[in-house]
Amino acid sequence: MALVNIPQNDRKRVKVYELRNNDWFDRGTGFCTGQVVEDESKIYVESEDHPDRILLETKISKDDGYQKQQDTLIVWTSSNGTDMALSFQEAEGCAAIWEFVSQVQAHLLAISGPDDALSDDAMDSFPNPVMLPFPELGNLAEIDQMMRVASSSPQGRDSLSKFVIAEDYISKLVPLVETAEDLEALPELHRLSNIMKMLILLNDTHLIEFMVNDANILGVVGALEYDAEFPHHKANHREYLRDSRRFKEVVPIKEEATKTKIHSTWRLQYLKDVVLARILDDPTFSVLNSLIFFNQVDIVNQLQNAEGFLKDLFGIIDSCEATLEKKKDAVHFIQQCCAIAKNLQAPARGQLYNNFVQNGLLKVINFALLADDVSFRIAGSDILVAMIDHDPAMVRAYIYKSINENKIALTDTLIDLLLNEVDLGVKAQASDAIKVLLDPQSAPQAADTATRANTEFLSKIRSNGQANPQESLVQSFYDNAAQKLFQPLKDLETRESVQDLTLGEVSLFIHLIEILMFFIRQHLYRSKFFIAADGLPSRIAQLLACPQKHLKLTALKFFRTSIGLQDPFFNEQVTKNFLFEPILNIVYETMPRDNLLNSACLELFEFIKRENIKPMIAHVVENYRQKLEDINYVSVFEELILRYDQMQGYNPDMEGTIFTQEEDSNTQTRPRLNGASQRWQGVREMDAAEEEYFNTSDDEDELAAKPKVLTPSTNGASPVPRPLVDYPSDDDETAADVKIHDYDTRSPSTVQAGSPNTVLADTPPSDSPAHSPSPKSTPVISHSPLERLSEKRRREEDEEDELGKLSLTKRRGSSISAAGSANGSPANFLRRKKSFASAKDANGGKKIAISLAVKSPIDVEHGRDHGG
């Protein structure tokens, strides 16, 4: 042993485990070392708490099956058959001990004789390297020990499997079960049970198939009825397997191999799910599942290929001579075939459903769903769900064909099933089937049938339909079936109270609300008219007063879904019918408890606030403000009220209104409102010239006191704006008539020969210097009492609507100057606001004559040429 490298003297912290009754028992924590004492390599583990106590002292031999698992675990089977394990705290310590063990075993194999150092290939050359004695009650303990030792290594497991199969060892063990039972030898029965478990856990497929054949299955499960962990209890597996009534041959199966495989598959399933459910490890579980899967594939293929089998099977449903019990067995057989098809690959599953549909599978579904027996309806719903999972497009095509042929559609059958079924599981399946069949989004996904075997059937059915049968199917549902489906919800309108709902009604209302939520997401436009016509939101709101909390949550989920769409139609349905009141009542009933119902209500209002849905906020605050103010344990309602006040222009945190802004010369401001300090935003700041114009143009008294002199330019136009006299008030018709009459009495020659500075007054023109034809004369505007009346009228209008007057009468001096230059006038003129609003007055000849502009002779001549 000198060639063996002893690990470093530092000890490795480790836990010691021992397998007892299929459970790992913790023997304690200590420090592990590898030592060579008197040419014997041993592993020592000293206790951490008591250093003088040895937790483990084991000699390393070449036959011990040491295995390193992961990075910190070493497992092996000792010479006495006990499974041991060392779990190291650190990976370095595990690697050091493992290297020590590997070197010791390599050295032992090197110094052993040639017979002891056989390779795996050499062992395979021997027919039976593991030899077990002939089984008897007296040597069962020895057989048990030898099998444990052989199972500790992969070579031993393989050799043991070959020996058991070659020697037909199971057939020799089976008779001992009855012998031990006759002698009431309970310890021997427990050993037989352990032997059978070890044989199954070898994971040999040939061995397991041999154990479940007709000759051995009863003996194997008979031994497994006795479990050493439950010595006072005994199972009844043999009684269950002996019952031949459980196997019903609906249609005679001519192939014996198919029948044998069916029996074997059923027994394997029973072993996996019942007998070995507690002791199965992952490898054995996988082996059993593989055996079951391949057996099912063979069974399905053999039944489909059997001549006339499917025709006879589906013919039972249409047969008048077949009894109801016979039809039930046929439906259950089809149900089991569809359940098996779920585990098949897509091509095999598609071929199976194609053959079933061609022989009338959809008729069988319709028959089963309409049957009075609940077992029929359960089986029919299972078949339908499996069919929809496989290919919903095929089922939709069948429904569309039934509608075109004026037959009862499958959707109508599902609606009747949902409304009348007492089994809650069938109700749930019917609800899910309705949603899938009426889902327009899933149609394209199911349209790809290139890899399926049902293309011939689909092309045959769809050839009779339109280009888009899915849309026609949905439209037909809303036209004919939707009223019937949601009739229980509409009947709530005449119901006085929802405090006495039965369990079936609660389940039905939950499914109907979920279907309706599905419709408003998938059939947005079609569902709107239907919901508005029947008032379904109000009926759902009634359910918020029921005592069942899960139904309340479903109703709240509907309102959350509809509001979450942020569609004005659904918002109007909620606000118009005042449906927030029952929701707020729930908040009052559950506050301040933080339960699911209360949280769902708060989340609804939080969503409205977060998304700033203004119609909702306004409706809630305007109608339930007092209630909202009383709920102060959360801030969401206070924030809703604040958001509403901000929408109305009120903010308690600000001194002014929301229009109060910090004025800046670089920002756009609004015109002044009623002399207040606020300004509107959106109009640019006026420059100094505009401010001067508006400060002086309206002050007529100042203009009268300080007359201005207009100096014409060289081209006949005056560069300086000319002050004008306002029109008289439109309300004073008499004064207006006087002015027009005075002007009309003037001769055309007076107009033609007049000076360019004509003065309009309430008195006839005189020979005063003010009316001199000299171009250098100074015009003087005389103010009449009509001008004072106009000023009074304008002041009254300002008091009534100052904002409107400012927006209509404000003019800039620069604009007037530009307009006057464009018209060739020597001076600009200022019109009253009502003159601007009337196109007729602006274009009329006489009105042009009473325009207050000062015209030059050139302008007068030009106006005659164009005005006639």
Short mmCIF file of N, CA and C in Angstrom, two decimals, residues 368-432:
data_model
loop_
_atom_site.label_atom_id
_atom_site.label_comp_id
_atom_site.label_asym_id
_atom_site.label_seq_id
_atom_site.Cartn_x
_atom_site.Cartn_y
_atom_site.Cartn_z
N ALA A 368 -73.97 12.25 -27.07
CA ALA A 368 -73.59 12.13 -25.66
C ALA A 368 -73.97 13.37 -24.87
N LEU A 369 -73.82 14.55 -25.46
CA LEU A 369 -74.14 15.77 -24.73
C LEU A 369 -75.64 15.94 -24.49
N LEU A 370 -76.46 15.33 -25.32
CA LEU A 370 -77.91 15.45 -25.17
C LEU A 370 -78.52 14.32 -24.35
N ALA A 371 -77.71 13.36 -23.92
CA ALA A 371 -78.23 12.21 -23.18
C ALA A 371 -78.65 12.61 -21.77
N ASP A 372 -79.57 11.84 -21.22
CA ASP A 372 -80.05 12.11 -19.86
C ASP A 372 -79.06 11.62 -18.81
N ASP A 373 -78.31 10.58 -19.13
CA ASP A 373 -77.36 10.02 -18.19
C ASP A 373 -76.16 10.96 -18.05
N VAL A 374 -75.79 11.29 -16.80
CA VAL A 374 -74.70 12.23 -16.59
C VAL A 374 -73.36 11.65 -17.05
N SER A 375 -73.21 10.34 -16.98
CA SER A 375 -71.95 9.73 -17.44
C SER A 375 -71.77 9.93 -18.95
N PHE A 376 -72.87 9.91 -19.70
CA PHE A 376 -72.80 10.22 -21.13
C PHE A 376 -72.27 11.63 -21.34
N ARG A 377 -72.84 12.59 -20.62
CA ARG A 377 -72.48 13.98 -20.83
C ARG A 377 -71.02 14.25 -20.43
N ILE A 378 -70.57 13.60 -19.36
CA ILE A 378 -69.16 13.77 -18.96
C ILE A 378 -68.23 13.22 -20.04
N ALA A 379 -68.55 12.02 -20.55
CA ALA A 379 -67.72 11.44 -21.60
C ALA A 379 -67.77 12.28 -22.87
N GLY A 380 -68.96 12.77 -23.23
CA GLY A 380 -69.08 13.60 -24.43
C GLY A 380 -68.31 14.89 -24.32
N SER A 381 -68.36 15.53 -23.14
CA SER A 381 -67.60 16.77 -22.96
C SER A 381 -66.10 16.51 -23.02
N ASP A 382 -65.64 15.38 -22.48
CA ASP A 382 -64.22 15.05 -22.56
C ASP A 382 -63.78 14.84 -24.01
N ILE A 383 -64.61 14.15 -24.78
CA ILE A 383 -64.27 13.93 -26.19
C ILE A 383 -64.24 15.25 -26.94
N LEU A 384 -65.20 16.14 -26.67
CA LEU A 384 -65.26 17.42 -27.36
C LEU A 384 -64.04 18.28 -27.02
N VAL A 385 -63.67 18.32 -25.76
CA VAL A 385 -62.50 19.11 -25.36
C VAL A 385 -61.24 18.57 -26.02
N ALA A 386 -61.09 17.25 -26.05
CA ALA A 386 -59.92 16.67 -26.72
C ALA A 386 -59.92 16.99 -28.21
N MET A 387 -61.11 16.98 -28.81
CA MET A 387 -61.22 17.30 -30.24
C MET A 387 -60.87 18.76 -30.51
N ILE A 388 -61.35 19.66 -29.65
CA ILE A 388 -61.06 21.08 -29.82
C ILE A 388 -59.58 21.36 -29.61
N ASP A 389 -58.98 20.69 -28.63
CA ASP A 389 -57.54 20.86 -28.42
C ASP A 389 -56.74 20.43 -29.64
N HIS A 390 -57.23 19.41 -30.31
CA HIS A 390 -56.52 18.93 -31.49
C HIS A 390 -56.69 19.86 -32.67
N ASP A 391 -57.93 20.20 -33.01
CA ASP A 391 -58.18 21.04 -34.19
C ASP A 391 -59.53 21.72 -34.05
N PRO A 392 -59.59 22.94 -33.51
CA PRO A 392 -60.89 23.63 -33.39
C PRO A 392 -61.49 23.99 -34.74
N ALA A 393 -60.66 24.17 -35.77
CA ALA A 393 -61.19 24.53 -37.09
C ALA A 393 -62.09 23.43 -37.64
N MET A 394 -61.75 22.19 -37.35
CA MET A 394 -62.58 21.08 -37.81
C MET A 394 -63.96 21.12 -37.16
N VAL A 395 -64.01 21.42 -35.86
CA VAL A 395 -65.29 21.49 -35.17
C VAL A 395 -66.10 22.67 -35.67
N ARG A 396 -65.44 23.81 -35.91
CA ARG A 396 -66.16 24.98 -36.43
C ARG A 396 -66.75 24.69 -37.80
N ALA A 397 -66.01 23.99 -38.64
CA ALA A 397 -66.52 23.64 -39.97
C ALA A 397 -67.76 22.75 -39.85
N TYR A 398 -67.75 21.83 -38.91
CA TYR A 398 -68.91 20.97 -38.70
C TYR A 398 -70.12 21.79 -38.23
N ILE A 399 -69.88 22.75 -37.32
CA ILE A 399 -70.98 23.59 -36.82
C ILE A 399 -71.53 24.45 -37.96
N TYR A 400 -70.65 25.00 -38.77
CA TYR A 400 -71.10 25.83 -39.89
C TYR A 400 -71.92 25.02 -40.89
N LYS A 401 -71.52 23.79 -41.11
CA LYS A 401 -72.29 22.93 -42.00
C LYS A 401 -73.67 22.65 -41.43
N SER A 402 -73.75 22.43 -40.12
CA SER A 402 -75.04 22.18 -39.49
C SER A 402 -75.96 23.39 -39.60
N ILE A 403 -75.39 24.60 -39.47
CA ILE A 403 -76.21 25.81 -39.58
C ILE A 403 -76.75 25.96 -41.00
N ASN A 404 -75.92 25.70 -41.99
CA ASN A 404 -76.38 25.81 -43.38
C ASN A 404 -77.44 24.78 -43.72
N GLU A 405 -77.40 23.64 -43.06
CA GLU A 405 -78.39 22.59 -43.31
C GLU A 405 -79.59 22.69 -42.38
N ASN A 406 -79.67 23.80 -41.61
CA ASN A 406 -80.78 24.04 -40.68
C ASN A 406 -80.93 22.92 -39.65
N LYS A 407 -79.81 22.42 -39.19
CA LYS A 407 -79.81 21.43 -38.13
C LYS A 407 -79.40 22.09 -36.81
N ILE A 408 -79.55 21.34 -35.73
CA ILE A 408 -79.16 21.88 -34.43
C ILE A 408 -77.64 21.96 -34.37
N ALA A 409 -77.16 23.16 -34.18
CA ALA A 409 -75.71 23.37 -34.15
C ALA A 409 -75.14 22.89 -32.82
N LEU A 410 -73.88 22.56 -32.85
CA LEU A 410 -73.21 22.10 -31.64
C LEU A 410 -73.13 23.20 -30.59
N THR A 411 -73.05 24.46 -31.03
CA THR A 411 -73.04 25.56 -30.07
C THR A 411 -74.36 25.64 -29.30
N ASP A 412 -75.47 25.37 -29.95
CA ASP A 412 -76.76 25.35 -29.24
C ASP A 412 -76.79 24.23 -28.21
N THR A 413 -76.22 23.09 -28.56
CA THR A 413 -76.16 21.98 -27.61
C THR A 413 -75.30 22.35 -26.41
N LEU A 414 -74.18 23.02 -26.65
CA LEU A 414 -73.31 23.44 -25.55
C LEU A 414 -74.01 24.46 -24.66
N ILE A 415 -74.79 25.35 -25.24
CA ILE A 415 -75.53 26.33 -24.43
C ILE A 415 -76.53 25.64 -23.54
N ASP A 416 -77.28 24.68 -24.08
CA ASP A 416 -78.22 23.91 -23.25
C ASP A 416 -77.48 23.18 -22.14
N LEU A 417 -76.33 22.64 -22.46
CA LEU A 417 -75.55 21.93 -21.45
C LEU A 417 -75.09 22.86 -20.35
N LEU A 418 -74.65 24.06 -20.72
CA LEU A 418 -74.19 25.02 -19.72
C LEU A 418 -75.33 25.49 -18.83
N LEU A 419 -76.50 25.70 -19.39
CA LEU A 419 -77.62 26.24 -18.62
C LEU A 419 -78.28 25.19 -17.73
N ASN A 420 -78.27 23.94 -18.13
CA ASN A 420 -79.06 22.93 -17.43
C ASN A 420 -78.24 21.89 -16.69
N GLU A 421 -76.93 21.77 -16.96
CA GLU A 421 -76.11 20.73 -16.35
C GLU A 421 -75.93 20.99 -14.86
N VAL A 422 -76.00 19.92 -14.09
CA VAL A 422 -75.81 20.02 -12.64
C VAL A 422 -74.36 19.73 -12.26
N ASP A 423 -73.65 19.01 -13.09
CA ASP A 423 -72.25 18.72 -12.81
C ASP A 423 -71.41 19.96 -13.10
N LEU A 424 -70.70 20.45 -12.09
CA LEU A 424 -69.94 21.68 -12.25
C LEU A 424 -68.76 21.52 -13.21
N GLY A 425 -68.18 20.33 -13.25
CA GLY A 425 -67.08 20.09 -14.17
C GLY A 425 -67.53 20.16 -15.62
N VAL A 426 -68.70 19.60 -15.92
CA VAL A 426 -69.23 19.66 -17.28
C VAL A 426 -69.58 21.10 -17.65
N LYS A 427 -70.11 21.87 -16.69
CA LYS A 427 -70.38 23.28 -16.95
C LYS A 427 -69.11 24.02 -17.37
N ALA A 428 -68.04 23.78 -16.65
CA ALA A 428 -66.78 24.45 -16.96
C ALA A 428 -66.28 24.05 -18.35
N GLN A 429 -66.39 22.77 -18.70
CA GLN A 429 -65.95 22.34 -20.02
C GLN A 429 -66.81 22.95 -21.12
N ALA A 430 -68.12 23.03 -20.90
CA ALA A 430 -68.99 23.64 -21.90
C ALA A 430 -68.67 25.13 -22.08
N SER A 431 -68.41 25.82 -20.98
CA SER A 431 -68.05 27.24 -21.07
C SER A 431 -66.76 27.44 -21.85
N ASP A 432 -65.76 26.65 -21.56
CA ASP A 432 -64.48 26.77 -22.29
C ASP A 432 -64.65 26.44 -23.77
#
